[in-house]
Short mmCIF file of C-alpha atoms and ligand atoms in Angstrom, two decimals:
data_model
loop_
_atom_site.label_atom_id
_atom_site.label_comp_id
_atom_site.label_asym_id
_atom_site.label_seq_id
_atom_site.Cartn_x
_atom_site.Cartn_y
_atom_site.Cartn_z
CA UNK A 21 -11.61 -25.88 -2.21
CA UNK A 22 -10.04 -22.40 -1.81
CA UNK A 23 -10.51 -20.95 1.28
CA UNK A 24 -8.60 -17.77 0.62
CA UNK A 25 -9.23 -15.48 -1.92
CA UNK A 26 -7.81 -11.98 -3.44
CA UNK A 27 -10.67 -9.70 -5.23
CA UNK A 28 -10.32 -6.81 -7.49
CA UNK A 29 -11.33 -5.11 -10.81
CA UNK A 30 -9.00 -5.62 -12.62
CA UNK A 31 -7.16 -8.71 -10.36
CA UNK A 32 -5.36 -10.81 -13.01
CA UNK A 33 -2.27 -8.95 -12.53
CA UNK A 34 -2.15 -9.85 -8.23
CA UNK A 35 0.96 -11.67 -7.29
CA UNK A 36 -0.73 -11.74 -4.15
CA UNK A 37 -2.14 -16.31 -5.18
CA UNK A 38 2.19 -17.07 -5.82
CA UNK A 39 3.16 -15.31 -2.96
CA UNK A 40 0.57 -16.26 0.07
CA UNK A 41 0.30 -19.80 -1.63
CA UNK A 42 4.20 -19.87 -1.05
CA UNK A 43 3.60 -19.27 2.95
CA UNK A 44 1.09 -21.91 3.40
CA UNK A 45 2.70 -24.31 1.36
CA UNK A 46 5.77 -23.42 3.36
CA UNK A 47 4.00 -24.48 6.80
CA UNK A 48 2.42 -27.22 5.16
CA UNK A 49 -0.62 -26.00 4.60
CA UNK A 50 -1.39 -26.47 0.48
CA UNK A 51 -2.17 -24.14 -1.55
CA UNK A 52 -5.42 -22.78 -0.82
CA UNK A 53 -5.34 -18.93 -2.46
CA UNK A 54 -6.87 -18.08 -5.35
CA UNK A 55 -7.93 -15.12 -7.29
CA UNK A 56 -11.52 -13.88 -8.27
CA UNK A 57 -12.42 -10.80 -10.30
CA UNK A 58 -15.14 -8.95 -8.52
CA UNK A 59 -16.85 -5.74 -9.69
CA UNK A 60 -18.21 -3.19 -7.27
CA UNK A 61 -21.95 -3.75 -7.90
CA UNK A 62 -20.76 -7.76 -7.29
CA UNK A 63 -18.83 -6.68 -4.09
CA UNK A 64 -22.18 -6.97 -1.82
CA UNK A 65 -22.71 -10.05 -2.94
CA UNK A 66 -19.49 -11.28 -2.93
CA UNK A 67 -19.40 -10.56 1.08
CA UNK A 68 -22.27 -12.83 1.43
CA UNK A 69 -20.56 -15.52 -0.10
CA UNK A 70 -17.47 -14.90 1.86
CA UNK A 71 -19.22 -15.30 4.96
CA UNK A 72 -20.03 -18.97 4.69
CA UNK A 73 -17.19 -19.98 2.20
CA UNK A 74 -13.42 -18.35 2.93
CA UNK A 75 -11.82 -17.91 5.91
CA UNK A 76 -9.73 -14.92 4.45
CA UNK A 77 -9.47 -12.37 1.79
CA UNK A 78 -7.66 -9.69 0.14
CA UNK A 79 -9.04 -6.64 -1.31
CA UNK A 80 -7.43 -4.70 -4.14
CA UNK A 81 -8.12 -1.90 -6.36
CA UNK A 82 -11.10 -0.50 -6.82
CA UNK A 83 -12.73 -1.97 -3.56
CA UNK A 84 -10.83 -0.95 0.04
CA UNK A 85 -12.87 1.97 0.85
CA UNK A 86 -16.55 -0.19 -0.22
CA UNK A 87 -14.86 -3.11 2.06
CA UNK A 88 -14.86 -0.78 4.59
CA UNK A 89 -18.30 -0.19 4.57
CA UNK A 90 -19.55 -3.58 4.05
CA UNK A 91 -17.65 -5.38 6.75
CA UNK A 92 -19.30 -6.48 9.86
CA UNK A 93 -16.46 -4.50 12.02
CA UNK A 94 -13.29 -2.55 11.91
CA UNK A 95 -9.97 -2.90 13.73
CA UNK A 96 -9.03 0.53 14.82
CA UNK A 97 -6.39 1.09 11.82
CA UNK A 98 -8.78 0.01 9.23
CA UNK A 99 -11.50 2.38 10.69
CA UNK A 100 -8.69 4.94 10.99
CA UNK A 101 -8.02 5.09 7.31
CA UNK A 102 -11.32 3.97 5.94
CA UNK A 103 -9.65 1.51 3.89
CA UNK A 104 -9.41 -2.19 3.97
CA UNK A 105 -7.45 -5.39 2.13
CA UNK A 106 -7.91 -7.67 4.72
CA UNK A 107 -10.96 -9.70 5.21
CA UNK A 108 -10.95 -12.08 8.60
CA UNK A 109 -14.06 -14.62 8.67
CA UNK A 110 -14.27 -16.55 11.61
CA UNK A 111 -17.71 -18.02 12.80
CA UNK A 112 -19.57 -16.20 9.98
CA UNK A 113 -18.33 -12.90 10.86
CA UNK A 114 -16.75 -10.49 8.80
CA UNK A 115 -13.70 -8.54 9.96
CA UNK A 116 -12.00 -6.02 8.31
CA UNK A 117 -8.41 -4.54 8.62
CA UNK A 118 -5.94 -2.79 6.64
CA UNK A 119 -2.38 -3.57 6.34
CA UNK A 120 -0.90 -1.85 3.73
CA UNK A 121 0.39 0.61 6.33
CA UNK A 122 2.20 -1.71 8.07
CA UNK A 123 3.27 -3.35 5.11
CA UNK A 124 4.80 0.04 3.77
CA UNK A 125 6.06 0.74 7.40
CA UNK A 126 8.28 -2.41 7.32
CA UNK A 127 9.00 -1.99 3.37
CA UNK A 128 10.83 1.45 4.46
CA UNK A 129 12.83 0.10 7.45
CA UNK A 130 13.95 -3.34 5.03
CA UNK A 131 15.10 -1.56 2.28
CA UNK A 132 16.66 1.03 3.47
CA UNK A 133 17.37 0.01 6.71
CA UNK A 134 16.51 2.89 8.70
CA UNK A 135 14.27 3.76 11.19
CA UNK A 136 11.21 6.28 11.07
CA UNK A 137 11.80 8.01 14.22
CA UNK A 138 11.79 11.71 13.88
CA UNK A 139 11.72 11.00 10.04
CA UNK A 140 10.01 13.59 7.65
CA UNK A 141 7.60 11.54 4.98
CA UNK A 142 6.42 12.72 1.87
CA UNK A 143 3.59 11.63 -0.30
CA UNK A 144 3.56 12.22 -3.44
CA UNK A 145 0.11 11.10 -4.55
CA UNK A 146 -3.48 11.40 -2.17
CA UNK A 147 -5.53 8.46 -3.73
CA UNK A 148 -6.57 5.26 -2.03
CA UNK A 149 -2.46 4.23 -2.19
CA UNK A 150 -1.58 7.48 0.41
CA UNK A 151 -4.88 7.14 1.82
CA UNK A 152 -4.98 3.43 2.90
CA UNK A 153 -0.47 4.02 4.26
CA UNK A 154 -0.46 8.15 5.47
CA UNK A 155 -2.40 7.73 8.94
CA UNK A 156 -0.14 4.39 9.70
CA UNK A 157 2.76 6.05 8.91
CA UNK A 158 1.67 9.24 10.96
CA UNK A 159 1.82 7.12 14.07
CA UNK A 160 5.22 5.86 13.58
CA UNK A 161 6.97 8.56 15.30
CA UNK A 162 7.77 10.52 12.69
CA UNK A 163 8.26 14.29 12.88
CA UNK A 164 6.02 15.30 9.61
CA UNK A 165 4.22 13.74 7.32
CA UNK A 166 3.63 16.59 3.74
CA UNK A 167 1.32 15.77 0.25
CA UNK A 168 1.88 16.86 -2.55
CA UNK A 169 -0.85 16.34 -5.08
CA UNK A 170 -2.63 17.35 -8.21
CA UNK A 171 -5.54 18.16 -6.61
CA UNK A 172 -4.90 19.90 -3.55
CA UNK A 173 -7.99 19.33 -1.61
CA UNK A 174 -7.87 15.99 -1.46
CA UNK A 175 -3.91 16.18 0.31
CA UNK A 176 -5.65 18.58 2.59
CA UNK A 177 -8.56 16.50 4.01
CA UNK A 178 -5.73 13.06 4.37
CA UNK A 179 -3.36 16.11 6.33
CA UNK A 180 -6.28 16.62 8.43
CA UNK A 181 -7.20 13.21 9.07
CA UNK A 182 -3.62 12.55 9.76
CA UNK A 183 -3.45 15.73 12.22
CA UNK A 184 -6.87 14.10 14.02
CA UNK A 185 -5.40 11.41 15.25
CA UNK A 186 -1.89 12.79 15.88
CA UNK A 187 -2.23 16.38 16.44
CA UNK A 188 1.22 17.18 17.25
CA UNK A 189 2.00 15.85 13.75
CA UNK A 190 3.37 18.42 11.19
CA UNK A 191 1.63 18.42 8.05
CA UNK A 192 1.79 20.69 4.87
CA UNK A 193 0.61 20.52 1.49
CA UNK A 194 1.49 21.62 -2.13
CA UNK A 195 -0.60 21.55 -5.33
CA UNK A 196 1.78 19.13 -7.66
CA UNK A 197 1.98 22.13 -9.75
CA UNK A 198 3.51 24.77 -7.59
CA UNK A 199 7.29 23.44 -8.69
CA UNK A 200 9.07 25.62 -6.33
CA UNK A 201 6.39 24.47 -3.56
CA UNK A 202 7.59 21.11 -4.25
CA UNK A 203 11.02 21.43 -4.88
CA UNK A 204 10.68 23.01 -1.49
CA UNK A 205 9.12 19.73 0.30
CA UNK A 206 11.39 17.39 -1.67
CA UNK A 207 14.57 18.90 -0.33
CA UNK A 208 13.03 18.81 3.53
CA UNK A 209 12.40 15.10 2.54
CA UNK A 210 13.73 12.14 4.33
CA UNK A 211 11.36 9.45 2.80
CA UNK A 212 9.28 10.52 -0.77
CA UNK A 213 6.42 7.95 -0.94
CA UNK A 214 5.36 7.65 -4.55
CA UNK A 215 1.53 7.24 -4.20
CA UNK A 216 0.31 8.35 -7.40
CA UNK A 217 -1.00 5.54 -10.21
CA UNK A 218 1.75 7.35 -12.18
CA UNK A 219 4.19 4.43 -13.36
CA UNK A 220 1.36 2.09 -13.94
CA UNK A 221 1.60 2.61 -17.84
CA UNK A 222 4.51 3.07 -19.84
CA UNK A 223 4.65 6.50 -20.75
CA UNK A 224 3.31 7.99 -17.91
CA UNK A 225 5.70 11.25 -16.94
CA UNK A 226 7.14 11.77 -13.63
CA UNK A 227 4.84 12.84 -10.73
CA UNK A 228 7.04 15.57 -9.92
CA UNK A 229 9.20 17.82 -12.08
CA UNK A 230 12.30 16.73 -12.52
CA UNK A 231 14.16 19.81 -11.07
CA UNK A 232 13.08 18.82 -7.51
CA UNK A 233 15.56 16.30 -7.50
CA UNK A 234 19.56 16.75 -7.40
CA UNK A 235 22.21 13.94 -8.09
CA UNK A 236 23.27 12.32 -5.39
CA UNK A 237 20.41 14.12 -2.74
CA UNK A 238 20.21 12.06 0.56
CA UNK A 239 16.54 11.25 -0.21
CA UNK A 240 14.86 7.63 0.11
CA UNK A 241 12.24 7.19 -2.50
CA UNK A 242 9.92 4.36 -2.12
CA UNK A 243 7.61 4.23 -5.73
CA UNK A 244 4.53 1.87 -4.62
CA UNK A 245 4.96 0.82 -7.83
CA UNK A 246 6.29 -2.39 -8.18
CA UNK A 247 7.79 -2.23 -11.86
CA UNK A 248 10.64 0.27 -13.13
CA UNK A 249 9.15 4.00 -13.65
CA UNK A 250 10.40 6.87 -15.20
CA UNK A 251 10.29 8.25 -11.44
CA UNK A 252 13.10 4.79 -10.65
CA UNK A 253 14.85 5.48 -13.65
CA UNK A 254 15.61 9.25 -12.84
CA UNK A 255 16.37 8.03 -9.51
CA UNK A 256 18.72 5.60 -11.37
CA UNK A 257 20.42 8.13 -13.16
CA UNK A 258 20.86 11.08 -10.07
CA UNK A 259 22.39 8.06 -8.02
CA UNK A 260 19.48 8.63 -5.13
CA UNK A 261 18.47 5.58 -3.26
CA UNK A 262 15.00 4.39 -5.13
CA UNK A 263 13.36 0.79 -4.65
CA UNK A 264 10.21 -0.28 -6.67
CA UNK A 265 7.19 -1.12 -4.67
CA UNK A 266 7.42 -5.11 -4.29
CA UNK A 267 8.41 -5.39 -0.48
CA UNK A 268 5.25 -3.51 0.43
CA UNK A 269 3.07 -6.14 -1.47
CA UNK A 270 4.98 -8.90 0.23
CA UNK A 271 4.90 -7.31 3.94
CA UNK A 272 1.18 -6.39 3.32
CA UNK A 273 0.13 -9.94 2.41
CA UNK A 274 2.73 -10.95 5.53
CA UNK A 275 0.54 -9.49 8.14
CA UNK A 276 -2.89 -10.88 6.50
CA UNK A 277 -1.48 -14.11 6.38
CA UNK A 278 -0.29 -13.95 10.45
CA UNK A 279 -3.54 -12.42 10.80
CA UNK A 280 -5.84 -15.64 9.40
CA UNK A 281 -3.29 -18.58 10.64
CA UNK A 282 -1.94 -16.78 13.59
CA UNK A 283 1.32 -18.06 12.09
CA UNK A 284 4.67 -16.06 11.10
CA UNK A 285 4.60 -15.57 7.27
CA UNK A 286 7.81 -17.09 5.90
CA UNK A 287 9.40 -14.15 4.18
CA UNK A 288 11.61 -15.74 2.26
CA UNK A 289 9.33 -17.79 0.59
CA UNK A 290 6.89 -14.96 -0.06
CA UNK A 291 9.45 -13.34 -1.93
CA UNK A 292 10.25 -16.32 -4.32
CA UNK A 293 6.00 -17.37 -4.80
CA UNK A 294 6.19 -13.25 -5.75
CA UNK A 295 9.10 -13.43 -8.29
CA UNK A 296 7.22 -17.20 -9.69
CA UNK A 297 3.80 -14.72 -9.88
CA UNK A 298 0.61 -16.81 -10.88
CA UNK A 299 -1.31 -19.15 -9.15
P1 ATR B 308 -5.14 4.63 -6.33
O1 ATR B 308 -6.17 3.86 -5.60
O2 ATR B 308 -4.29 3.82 -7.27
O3 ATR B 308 -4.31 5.51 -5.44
P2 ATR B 308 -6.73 6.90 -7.05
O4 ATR B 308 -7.44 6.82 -5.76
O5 ATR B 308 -7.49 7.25 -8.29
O6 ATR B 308 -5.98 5.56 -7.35
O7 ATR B 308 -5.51 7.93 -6.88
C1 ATR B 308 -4.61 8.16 -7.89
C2 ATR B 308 -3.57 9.19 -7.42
O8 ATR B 308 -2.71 9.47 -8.54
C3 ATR B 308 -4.15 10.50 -7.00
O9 ATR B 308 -3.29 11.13 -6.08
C4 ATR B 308 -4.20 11.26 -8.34
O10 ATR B 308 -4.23 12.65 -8.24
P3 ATR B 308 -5.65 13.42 -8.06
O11 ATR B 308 -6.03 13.22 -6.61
O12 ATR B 308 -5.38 14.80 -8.42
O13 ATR B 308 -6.61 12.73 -8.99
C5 ATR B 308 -2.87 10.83 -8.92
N1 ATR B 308 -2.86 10.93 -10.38
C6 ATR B 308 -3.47 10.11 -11.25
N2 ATR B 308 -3.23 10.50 -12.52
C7 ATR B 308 -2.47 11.62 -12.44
C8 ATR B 308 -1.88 12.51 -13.41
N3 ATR B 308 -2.03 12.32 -14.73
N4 ATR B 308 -1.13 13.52 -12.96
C9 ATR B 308 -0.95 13.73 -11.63
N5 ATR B 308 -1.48 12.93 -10.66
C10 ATR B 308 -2.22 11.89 -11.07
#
């Protein structure tokens, strides 16, 4: 029977089942992941089956911020964020963490093989993506961490919360459509975090206009997308240093995985069960 499950709304599109059943397998463990579609009136009930059937869970979209509430505690960076994807059940118990920041954290420092020290991040996007990363990535030792978004408010209260925990954190924020604003933050860029759910459809447009960017700029964009955008394919075409989203899937689902087995995830193997996708 599984004993590990991932849960969304929609979930048939999670690569998380190849790419976790690919780490147990690879410490001989089976294959034990599976997927379930859960809605969020379902999620309560869900939790109660949880607790006396799986050992571990991930959450995906719509749920983290719900999973937050209905869990029976918090590690400190899940209760930082108010977002969870990781579900620990031991002894009945419901635990709740959140590794996507982590995940993202180690994404950045694979791919482009830098550190974040001193680093100035920018998220483009302030919806459970930047929401459930931003306050990680604030305690990374980086020097600032700016927003832009379309609706401004929302950038403002994830500065703050980023500012609450680190308050000698720089922080600014730009409606999406003040293009000079923008432009502005782009340029002081070291990292641009594409956190918007722009990408996830075909012709979506770019999340910024495309005069922020100039051929050949010394900017790392990481698009938490994990298939090619228009935002890749400018990226593409400027020569600037862009990588899809895929790395930050596979650390995320790393760290639950060494969180339920206490074992280190095979990386290498998470990457092929991703590429393989399905159960
Ligand atoms: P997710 O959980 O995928 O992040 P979300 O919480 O709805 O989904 O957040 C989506 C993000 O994409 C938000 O930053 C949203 O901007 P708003 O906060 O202004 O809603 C952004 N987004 C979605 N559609 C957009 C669009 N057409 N133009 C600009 N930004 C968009």
């Amino acid at each position: 029977m599984e004993k590990y499950l991932v849960i969304g709304d929609p979930v048939g599109h999670s690569r998380s089942p190849g790419m976790q059943n690919a780490a147990f397998e690879a410490c001989g463990m089976g294959r034990p992941y599976g997927m379930r579609h859960v809605t969020s009136q379902e999620l309560p009930e869900f939790f109660e089956y949880a607790r006396k059937n799986l050992a571990g869970v991930n959450i995906t979209v719509p749920h983290k911020l719900q999973a937050a509430l209905l869990a029976d505690e918090l590690t400190d960076r899940a209760e930082k964020c108010g977002s969870v994807n990781t579900l620990i059940i031991r002894d009945g118990k419901i635990a709740g963490d959140s590794t996507d920041g982590v995940g993202l954290e180690k994404a950045l420092e694979y791919c482009f093989n830098e550190t974040l020290s001193g680093k100035t991040v920018l998220f483009c996007g302030a919806g459970g993506a930047a929401r459930a990363t931003a306050v990680h990535l604030a305690g990374c030792g980086v020097k600032a961490v700016n927003f832009i978004n379309r609706t401004v408010k929302k950038a403002e209260e994830l500065s703050s919360l980023c500012r609450k925990f680190y308050p000698a954190l720089e922080s600014v924020c730009v409606p999406a459509a003040d293009t000079a604003g923008c432009r502005a933050l782009v340029q002081r860029a070291d990292f641009l975090i594409q956190a918007t759910s722009l990408g996830l459809k075909d012709d979506d447009p770019l999340p910024l206009d495309e005069s922020c960017f100039v051929p050949e700029m010394k900017l790392r964009i990481f698009d938490t997308v994990y298939w090619q955008t228009a935002l890749q394919k400018l990226a593409a075409r400027l020569q600037i240093s862009c990588v899809g989203g895929k790395e930050m899937l596979i650390r995320q689902g790393a760290a639950s995985f060494e969180l339920w087995t206490g074992i280190k995830a095979d990386i290498e193997a998470m990457r092929r069960g991703f590429d393989e996708g399905g159960i």
